[in-house]
Amino acid sequence: MKIAVVGATGLVGTVMLKVLEERNFPLTELIPVASEKSVGKEITFKGKQFKVVNMETAIAMKPDIALFSAGGSTSLKYAPLFAEAGTTVIDNSSAWRMDPSKKLIVPEVNAYELSIDDKIIANPNCSTIQMVVALKPLHDKYRIKRVVVSTYQSVTGTGVKAVEQMMNERKGITDGPMAYPYQIDLNVIPQIDVFEANGYTKEEMKMIKETRKIMGDESIRVTATTVRIPVMGGHSESVNIEFENDFDVADVKSLMQKTPGIILEDDIDNLKYPMPKDAHEKDEVFVGRIRRDESMPNTLNMWIVADNLRKGAATNAVQIAEFLVQKELI
Ligand SMILES: NC(=O)c1ccc[n+]([C@@H]2O[C@H](COP(=O)([O-])OP(=O)(O)OC[C@H]3O[C@@H](n4cnc5c(N)ncnc54)[C@H](OP(=O)(O)O)[C@@H]3O)[C@@H](O)[C@H]2O)c1
């Protein structure tokens, strides 16, 4: 089992290597791939050194699976070349997510859609992944009509340059590289990605469209406000969900507790609720603050937190790869 990690020197790629190692993924050969500037750099995996190669070398090595996290344009150009060489690509960028011929997969929700013919598989946006893991069991039981979500997203979601910007600002360095149009430390920026003609950002529209595609239900209405905040451990979301049917709060909590991949942290008497500091470097989605919306019938409020580099990116991609291996779909 030859695995290429494309973008191995980046934030997601680095976590991808860690997750492959931790989960003891059954690989026999690792191919770390990055841009020309990183070729020859050494990557440590399971105590061994591997040299970073470029795209062309990696394609010629015909990996079984390529885990891509190297940006949308790189993916658009190279994923089909890997696929032509017989490699199954699992792509973290937004390049293929809304392509009707490509599957958009969160294993806990819709892994059953995958077949041996899927040569380019899309990994959803980080904020969408953590939300749908919690929404799916609720939709199956109570039928979701509408979701209103506001996000509080970590700077790690923008890549290494953003982390550097925030850390520089903390040290008082004012002439470092800027990943955002404004200072992020001691600030909140209500813009993630570029604005679209309807006044929403691309990130907000991703959450709306990707949620429906993953849940396989175009009738679910979603509206989102996505916000960048100066934290590192993960993304947090305040989610308001209106159902067709009424629910019992205790039932919702027990459903969350039973769902694989979710950890319920909901004990307000002891001030227990999910926080990005605690979700950091964890693979699960954390859910808490579950309560009835007293202003609307059949409506629930909840708080969802996950490490965006883990379940929001690397872990989800590795879980897809694990599913493909287990079901012999490569
Ligand atoms: N951060 C997140 O939470 C998150 C979540 C989900 C999805 N994603 C997606 O994952 C991708 C990477 O994000 P990131 O945060 O890891 O960014 P990053 O830290 O900036 O890393 C980018 C990686 O891509 C490589 N790369 C860039 N251009 C390349 C090219 N032409 N050929 C080969 N490799 C190239 C870089 O190599 P060099 O080091 O050589 O430049 C680096 O390894 C993006 O598409 C992003 O949208 C990120």
Short mmCIF file of C-alpha atoms and ligand atoms in Angstrom, two decimals:
data_model
loop_
_atom_site.label_atom_id
_atom_site.label_comp_id
_atom_site.label_asym_id
_atom_site.label_seq_id
_atom_site.Cartn_x
_atom_site.Cartn_y
_atom_site.Cartn_z
CA MET A 1 0.00 0.00 0.00
CA LYS A 2 1.76 3.12 -1.31
CA ILE A 3 0.41 6.37 0.12
CA ALA A 4 1.31 9.80 -1.22
CA VAL A 5 0.72 12.81 1.04
CA VAL A 6 0.51 15.81 -1.27
CA GLY A 7 1.17 19.02 0.65
CA ALA A 8 3.20 17.08 3.23
CA THR A 9 5.01 20.22 4.45
CA GLY A 10 1.80 22.19 5.10
CA LEU A 11 -0.39 22.44 8.19
CA VAL A 12 -2.92 19.81 7.08
CA GLY A 13 -0.24 17.59 5.51
CA THR A 14 1.79 17.53 8.72
CA VAL A 15 -1.27 16.49 10.73
CA MET A 16 -2.12 13.94 8.02
CA LEU A 17 1.28 12.25 8.61
CA LYS A 18 0.70 12.28 12.37
CA VAL A 19 -2.79 10.76 11.99
CA LEU A 20 -1.54 8.03 9.60
CA GLU A 21 1.14 7.17 12.13
CA GLU A 22 -1.14 7.24 15.19
CA ARG A 23 -3.84 5.13 13.56
CA ASN A 24 -1.22 2.69 12.30
CA PHE A 25 -2.53 2.96 8.74
CA PRO A 26 -1.43 -0.18 6.84
CA LEU A 27 1.01 1.51 4.45
CA THR A 28 4.18 -0.03 3.10
CA GLU A 29 5.56 3.03 1.35
CA LEU A 30 5.15 6.74 2.08
CA ILE A 31 5.59 9.35 -0.64
CA PRO A 32 5.70 12.92 0.77
CA VAL A 33 4.99 15.49 -1.94
CA ALA A 34 5.21 19.30 -1.93
CA SER A 35 6.12 22.19 -4.20
CA GLU A 36 9.50 22.44 -5.96
CA LYS A 37 10.88 24.60 -3.15
CA SER A 38 10.55 21.70 -0.67
CA VAL A 39 11.89 18.89 -2.89
CA GLY A 40 14.64 16.98 -1.03
CA LYS A 41 13.46 18.17 2.42
CA GLU A 42 13.37 15.34 4.97
CA ILE A 43 10.12 14.24 6.60
CA THR A 44 10.12 11.91 9.62
CA PHE A 45 7.48 9.19 9.68
CA LYS A 46 7.50 6.32 12.20
CA GLY A 47 11.09 7.17 13.08
CA LYS A 48 12.30 6.95 9.46
CA GLN A 49 13.36 9.75 7.14
CA PHE A 50 11.60 10.28 3.79
CA LYS A 51 12.60 12.81 1.12
CA VAL A 52 9.96 15.14 -0.31
CA VAL A 53 9.42 14.66 -4.06
CA ASN A 54 7.60 16.75 -6.68
CA MET A 55 4.29 15.94 -8.34
CA GLU A 56 5.73 14.34 -11.48
CA THR A 57 7.94 11.94 -9.48
CA ALA A 58 5.00 11.02 -7.24
CA ILE A 59 2.69 10.27 -10.20
CA ALA A 60 5.38 8.06 -11.76
CA MET A 61 5.58 6.10 -8.48
CA LYS A 62 1.89 5.12 -8.94
CA PRO A 63 0.67 5.36 -5.34
CA ASP A 64 -2.49 3.45 -4.39
CA ILE A 65 -3.92 6.47 -2.55
CA ALA A 66 -2.93 10.16 -2.66
CA LEU A 67 -4.11 12.36 0.21
CA PHE A 68 -4.14 15.87 -1.24
CA SER A 69 -3.93 19.09 0.79
CA ALA A 70 -2.07 21.49 -1.46
CA GLY A 71 -4.72 24.04 -2.49
CA GLY A 72 -7.52 24.09 -5.05
CA SER A 73 -5.59 24.95 -8.21
CA THR A 74 -2.93 22.29 -7.53
CA SER A 75 -5.69 19.78 -7.03
CA LEU A 76 -7.57 20.75 -10.19
CA LYS A 77 -4.40 20.31 -12.22
CA TYR A 78 -2.88 17.20 -10.62
CA ALA A 79 -5.69 15.06 -9.14
CA PRO A 80 -6.80 13.88 -12.63
CA LEU A 81 -3.18 12.99 -13.51
CA PHE A 82 -2.89 10.83 -10.38
CA ALA A 83 -6.29 9.28 -11.13
CA GLU A 84 -5.18 8.46 -14.70
CA ALA A 85 -2.15 6.66 -13.23
CA GLY A 86 -4.58 4.47 -11.22
CA THR A 87 -4.29 6.33 -7.89
CA THR A 88 -7.37 7.07 -5.76
CA VAL A 89 -7.20 10.73 -4.74
CA ILE A 90 -8.78 12.00 -1.51
CA ASP A 91 -8.78 15.76 -1.86
CA ASN A 92 -8.97 18.32 0.94
CA SER A 93 -9.38 21.40 -1.22
CA SER A 94 -12.68 22.80 -2.48
CA ALA A 95 -11.81 21.94 -6.10
CA TRP A 96 -14.07 18.90 -6.55
CA ARG A 97 -16.58 19.17 -3.71
CA MET A 98 -19.56 20.42 -5.68
CA ASP A 99 -18.74 18.52 -8.89
CA PRO A 100 -21.81 16.30 -9.35
CA SER A 101 -19.60 13.45 -10.59
CA LYS A 102 -17.54 13.43 -7.36
CA LYS A 103 -18.58 12.11 -3.93
CA LEU A 104 -18.30 14.40 -0.91
CA ILE A 105 -17.69 12.13 2.05
CA VAL A 106 -17.86 12.22 5.83
CA PRO A 107 -17.47 8.54 6.79
CA GLU A 108 -19.93 8.65 9.74
CA VAL A 109 -22.58 10.12 7.42
CA ASN A 110 -22.25 8.76 3.87
CA ALA A 111 -19.32 6.39 3.37
CA TYR A 112 -21.82 3.89 1.94
CA GLU A 113 -21.90 6.02 -1.25
CA LEU A 114 -18.30 5.08 -2.14
CA SER A 115 -17.54 2.59 -4.89
CA ILE A 116 -14.43 1.25 -6.60
CA ASP A 117 -15.06 3.65 -9.50
CA ASP A 118 -14.49 6.76 -7.35
CA LYS A 119 -10.99 7.87 -8.29
CA ILE A 120 -11.26 11.44 -6.97
CA ILE A 121 -13.09 11.73 -3.65
CA ALA A 122 -13.70 15.10 -2.01
CA ASN A 123 -13.18 15.83 1.67
CA PRO A 124 -15.66 18.52 2.78
CA ASN A 125 -14.91 21.93 4.25
CA CYS A 126 -13.77 21.75 7.88
CA SER A 127 -16.71 23.65 9.37
CA THR A 128 -19.20 21.53 7.41
CA ILE A 129 -17.65 18.20 8.50
CA GLN A 130 -18.01 18.79 12.23
CA MET A 131 -21.57 20.10 11.84
CA VAL A 132 -22.92 17.21 9.71
CA VAL A 133 -21.50 14.57 12.07
CA ALA A 134 -23.86 15.99 14.71
CA LEU A 135 -26.75 16.78 12.34
CA LYS A 136 -27.07 13.37 10.66
CA PRO A 137 -28.45 11.33 13.59
CA LEU A 138 -30.81 14.22 14.43
CA HIS A 139 -32.04 14.44 10.84
CA ASP A 140 -32.64 10.68 10.72
CA LYS A 141 -34.77 10.87 13.86
CA TYR A 142 -36.55 14.25 13.75
CA ARG A 143 -36.16 15.56 10.12
CA ILE A 144 -34.31 18.86 9.94
CA LYS A 145 -36.14 21.76 8.28
CA ARG A 146 -33.66 24.58 8.81
CA VAL A 147 -30.21 25.21 10.28
CA VAL A 148 -28.83 28.60 11.38
CA VAL A 149 -25.11 28.41 12.11
CA SER A 150 -22.53 30.96 13.28
CA THR A 151 -18.91 29.86 13.39
CA TYR A 152 -15.91 30.84 15.49
CA GLN A 153 -13.02 29.56 13.39
CA SER A 154 -9.39 28.95 14.29
CA VAL A 155 -6.52 30.65 12.43
CA THR A 156 -5.10 27.17 11.68
CA GLY A 157 -7.88 26.93 9.08
CA THR A 158 -6.00 29.40 6.88
CA GLY A 159 -2.62 27.62 6.88
CA VAL A 160 0.89 28.32 8.16
CA LYS A 161 0.94 31.98 7.10
CA ALA A 162 -2.07 32.81 9.29
CA VAL A 163 -0.58 31.19 12.38
CA GLU A 164 2.60 33.21 11.72
CA GLN A 165 0.57 36.43 11.38
CA MET A 166 -1.17 35.90 14.73
CA MET A 167 2.03 34.90 16.54
CA ASN A 168 3.89 37.90 15.08
CA GLU A 169 1.11 40.23 16.22
CA ARG A 170 1.39 38.74 19.72
CA LYS A 171 5.10 39.57 19.74
CA GLY A 172 4.49 43.10 18.44
CA ILE A 173 6.05 42.39 15.01
CA THR A 174 4.10 44.55 12.57
CA ASP A 175 5.84 43.96 9.22
CA GLY A 176 5.44 40.15 8.94
CA PRO A 177 3.40 38.31 6.26
CA MET A 178 -0.37 38.96 6.41
CA ALA A 179 -2.85 36.14 5.73
CA TYR A 180 -5.85 38.37 6.58
CA PRO A 181 -6.76 41.89 5.47
CA TYR A 182 -6.74 42.97 9.16
CA GLN A 183 -5.01 42.21 12.44
CA ILE A 184 -6.40 38.94 13.81
CA ASP A 185 -4.94 38.91 17.34
CA LEU A 186 -7.28 40.65 19.84
CA ASN A 187 -9.81 40.88 17.00
CA VAL A 188 -12.68 39.04 15.28
CA ILE A 189 -13.04 39.08 11.47
CA PRO A 190 -16.55 38.37 10.11
CA GLN A 191 -15.19 37.24 6.75
CA ILE A 192 -13.85 33.83 5.77
CA ASP A 193 -12.81 33.53 2.12
CA VAL A 194 -14.05 35.99 -0.52
CA PHE A 195 -17.49 37.59 -0.80
CA GLU A 196 -19.96 36.34 -3.39
CA ALA A 197 -22.59 38.41 -5.25
CA ASN A 198 -25.31 37.57 -2.68
CA GLY A 199 -23.32 39.12 0.21
CA TYR A 200 -22.34 35.77 1.70
CA THR A 201 -18.73 34.60 1.81
CA LYS A 202 -17.58 31.56 -0.11
CA GLU A 203 -17.08 29.71 3.22
CA GLU A 204 -20.71 30.41 4.15
CA MET A 205 -21.95 29.16 0.79
CA LYS A 206 -19.76 26.04 1.16
CA MET A 207 -21.48 25.22 4.46
CA ILE A 208 -24.90 25.67 2.85
CA LYS A 209 -24.28 23.63 -0.32
CA GLU A 210 -22.00 20.94 1.15
CA THR A 211 -24.38 20.17 4.04
CA ARG A 212 -27.18 19.34 1.59
CA LYS A 213 -24.92 17.26 -0.64
CA ILE A 214 -23.45 15.18 2.22
CA MET A 215 -26.83 14.68 3.91
CA GLY A 216 -28.36 13.80 0.52
CA ASP A 217 -31.29 16.15 1.12
CA GLU A 218 -31.69 19.32 -0.91
CA SER A 219 -34.74 20.34 1.15
CA ILE A 220 -32.67 21.24 4.25
CA ARG A 221 -32.48 25.03 4.52
CA VAL A 222 -29.16 26.35 5.87
CA THR A 223 -27.91 29.85 6.58
CA ALA A 224 -24.41 30.60 7.88
CA THR A 225 -22.24 33.40 9.23
CA THR A 226 -18.57 32.37 9.34
CA VAL A 227 -16.15 34.26 11.55
CA ARG A 228 -12.40 34.07 12.16
CA ILE A 229 -11.23 34.37 15.75
CA PRO A 230 -7.71 34.39 17.24
CA VAL A 231 -7.64 30.80 18.54
CA MET A 232 -5.61 27.74 17.52
CA GLY A 233 -7.21 24.50 18.76
CA GLY A 234 -10.22 24.18 16.49
CA HIS A 235 -13.44 25.59 15.12
CA SER A 236 -16.54 26.22 17.29
CA GLU A 237 -20.11 26.55 16.02
CA SER A 238 -23.33 27.82 17.49
CA VAL A 239 -26.03 25.84 15.69
CA ASN A 240 -29.80 26.43 15.79
CA ILE A 241 -31.82 23.56 14.29
CA GLU A 242 -35.52 23.55 13.48
CA PHE A 243 -37.09 20.10 13.10
CA GLU A 244 -40.33 18.90 11.53
CA ASN A 245 -41.03 16.83 14.62
CA ASP A 246 -40.77 17.63 18.29
CA PHE A 247 -37.95 16.13 20.33
CA ASP A 248 -36.96 15.44 23.87
CA VAL A 249 -33.75 17.17 25.03
CA ALA A 250 -32.70 14.10 27.03
CA ASP A 251 -33.21 11.97 23.90
CA VAL A 252 -31.07 14.34 21.83
CA LYS A 253 -28.29 14.08 24.41
CA SER A 254 -28.47 10.31 24.48
CA LEU A 255 -28.43 10.21 20.65
CA MET A 256 -25.29 12.36 20.63
CA GLN A 257 -23.71 10.13 23.26
CA LYS A 258 -24.38 7.00 21.20
CA THR A 259 -23.16 8.39 17.86
CA PRO A 260 -19.69 7.16 16.84
CA GLY A 261 -17.25 10.04 16.45
CA ILE A 262 -19.11 12.35 18.87
CA ILE A 263 -18.22 13.12 22.47
CA LEU A 264 -21.00 14.72 24.51
CA GLU A 265 -19.68 17.32 26.94
CA ASP A 266 -22.81 18.77 28.41
CA ASP A 267 -22.87 19.25 32.17
CA ILE A 268 -23.59 22.88 32.94
CA ASP A 269 -23.76 22.26 36.69
CA ASN A 270 -20.06 21.45 36.54
CA LEU A 271 -19.34 24.05 33.81
CA LYS A 272 -18.59 21.34 31.23
CA TYR A 273 -18.93 22.27 27.58
CA PRO A 274 -16.71 21.86 24.53
CA MET A 275 -13.87 24.35 23.92
CA PRO A 276 -11.24 24.44 21.15
CA LYS A 277 -8.44 24.27 23.72
CA ASP A 278 -9.68 20.80 24.72
CA ALA A 279 -10.56 19.61 21.20
CA HIS A 280 -7.02 20.33 20.00
CA GLU A 281 -5.31 17.21 18.58
CA LYS A 282 -8.42 15.09 19.11
CA ASP A 283 -10.16 13.20 16.31
CA GLU A 284 -13.72 13.49 17.65
CA VAL A 285 -16.46 16.09 17.35
CA PHE A 286 -17.47 17.59 20.72
CA VAL A 287 -21.07 18.59 21.39
CA GLY A 288 -22.59 20.51 24.28
CA ARG A 289 -24.89 23.36 25.42
CA ILE A 290 -27.84 21.33 24.12
CA ARG A 291 -31.08 23.15 24.94
CA ARG A 292 -34.48 23.94 23.54
CA ASP A 293 -34.84 27.20 21.61
CA GLU A 294 -37.63 28.74 23.64
CA SER A 295 -38.50 31.24 20.90
CA MET A 296 -39.49 28.62 18.29
CA PRO A 297 -41.38 25.29 18.35
CA ASN A 298 -39.39 22.09 17.56
CA THR A 299 -36.11 23.99 17.64
CA LEU A 300 -32.82 23.18 19.34
CA ASN A 301 -29.61 25.06 20.15
CA MET A 302 -26.27 23.34 20.37
CA TRP A 303 -22.54 24.06 20.40
CA ILE A 304 -20.16 21.98 18.27
CA VAL A 305 -16.35 22.03 18.48
CA ALA A 306 -13.67 20.04 16.61
CA ASP A 307 -10.01 20.34 15.69
CA ASN A 308 -10.28 21.63 12.11
CA LEU A 309 -6.92 20.15 11.16
CA ARG A 310 -8.01 16.73 12.50
CA LYS A 311 -11.69 15.81 11.96
CA GLY A 312 -12.07 18.91 9.77
CA ALA A 313 -9.33 17.77 7.40
CA ALA A 314 -6.65 15.11 8.05
CA THR A 315 -8.60 12.63 10.20
CA ASN A 316 -11.62 12.68 7.90
CA ALA A 317 -9.39 12.04 4.85
CA VAL A 318 -7.55 9.19 6.60
CA GLN A 319 -10.89 7.69 7.71
CA ILE A 320 -12.02 7.71 4.06
CA ALA A 321 -8.78 5.93 3.12
CA GLU A 322 -9.32 3.39 5.91
CA PHE A 323 -12.85 2.72 4.64
CA LEU A 324 -11.55 2.18 1.08
CA VAL A 325 -8.95 -0.30 2.33
CA GLN A 326 -11.39 -2.16 4.62
CA LYS A 327 -14.02 -2.50 1.88
CA GLU A 328 -11.41 -3.28 -0.81
CA LEU A 329 -12.50 -0.29 -2.91
CA ILE A 330 -9.03 0.50 -4.29
N1 LIG B 1 -6.21 24.31 7.37
C1 LIG B 1 -7.40 23.71 7.43
O1 LIG B 1 -8.10 23.65 8.46
C2 LIG B 1 -7.95 23.06 6.23
C3 LIG B 1 -9.07 22.29 6.38
C4 LIG B 1 -9.58 21.66 5.29
C5 LIG B 1 -8.97 21.79 4.07
N2 LIG B 1 -7.86 22.54 3.93
C6 LIG B 1 -7.27 22.64 2.60
O2 LIG B 1 -6.03 21.94 2.58
C7 LIG B 1 -5.14 22.61 1.70
C8 LIG B 1 -3.84 22.95 2.41
O3 LIG B 1 -4.10 23.73 3.56
P1 LIG B 1 -2.99 24.03 4.66
O4 LIG B 1 -3.68 24.78 5.72
O5 LIG B 1 -2.23 22.81 5.00
O6 LIG B 1 -2.00 25.03 3.82
P2 LIG B 1 -0.45 25.30 3.98
O7 LIG B 1 -0.04 25.12 5.39
O8 LIG B 1 -0.21 26.58 3.30
O9 LIG B 1 0.27 24.12 3.11
C9 LIG B 1 0.17 24.01 1.71
C10 LIG B 1 0.89 22.75 1.22
O10 LIG B 1 0.71 22.59 -0.20
C11 LIG B 1 1.96 22.47 -0.84
N3 LIG B 1 1.89 23.03 -2.20
C12 LIG B 1 1.55 24.29 -2.55
N4 LIG B 1 1.60 24.41 -3.90
C13 LIG B 1 1.99 23.21 -4.38
C14 LIG B 1 2.24 22.70 -5.69
N5 LIG B 1 2.09 23.46 -6.77
N6 LIG B 1 2.63 21.42 -5.82
C15 LIG B 1 2.80 20.63 -4.73
N7 LIG B 1 2.56 21.04 -3.48
C16 LIG B 1 2.18 22.32 -3.30
C17 LIG B 1 2.90 23.25 0.04
O11 LIG B 1 4.24 22.88 -0.22
P3 LIG B 1 5.48 23.90 0.12
O12 LIG B 1 5.72 23.80 1.59
O13 LIG B 1 6.58 23.32 -0.69
O14 LIG B 1 5.04 25.26 -0.32
C18 LIG B 1 2.42 22.80 1.42
O15 LIG B 1 2.90 21.49 1.69
C19 LIG B 1 -5.91 23.80 1.15
O16 LIG B 1 -6.51 23.40 -0.07
C20 LIG B 1 -6.96 24.06 2.18
O17 LIG B 1 -8.09 24.66 1.63
C21 LIG B 1 -7.32 23.19 4.99
#
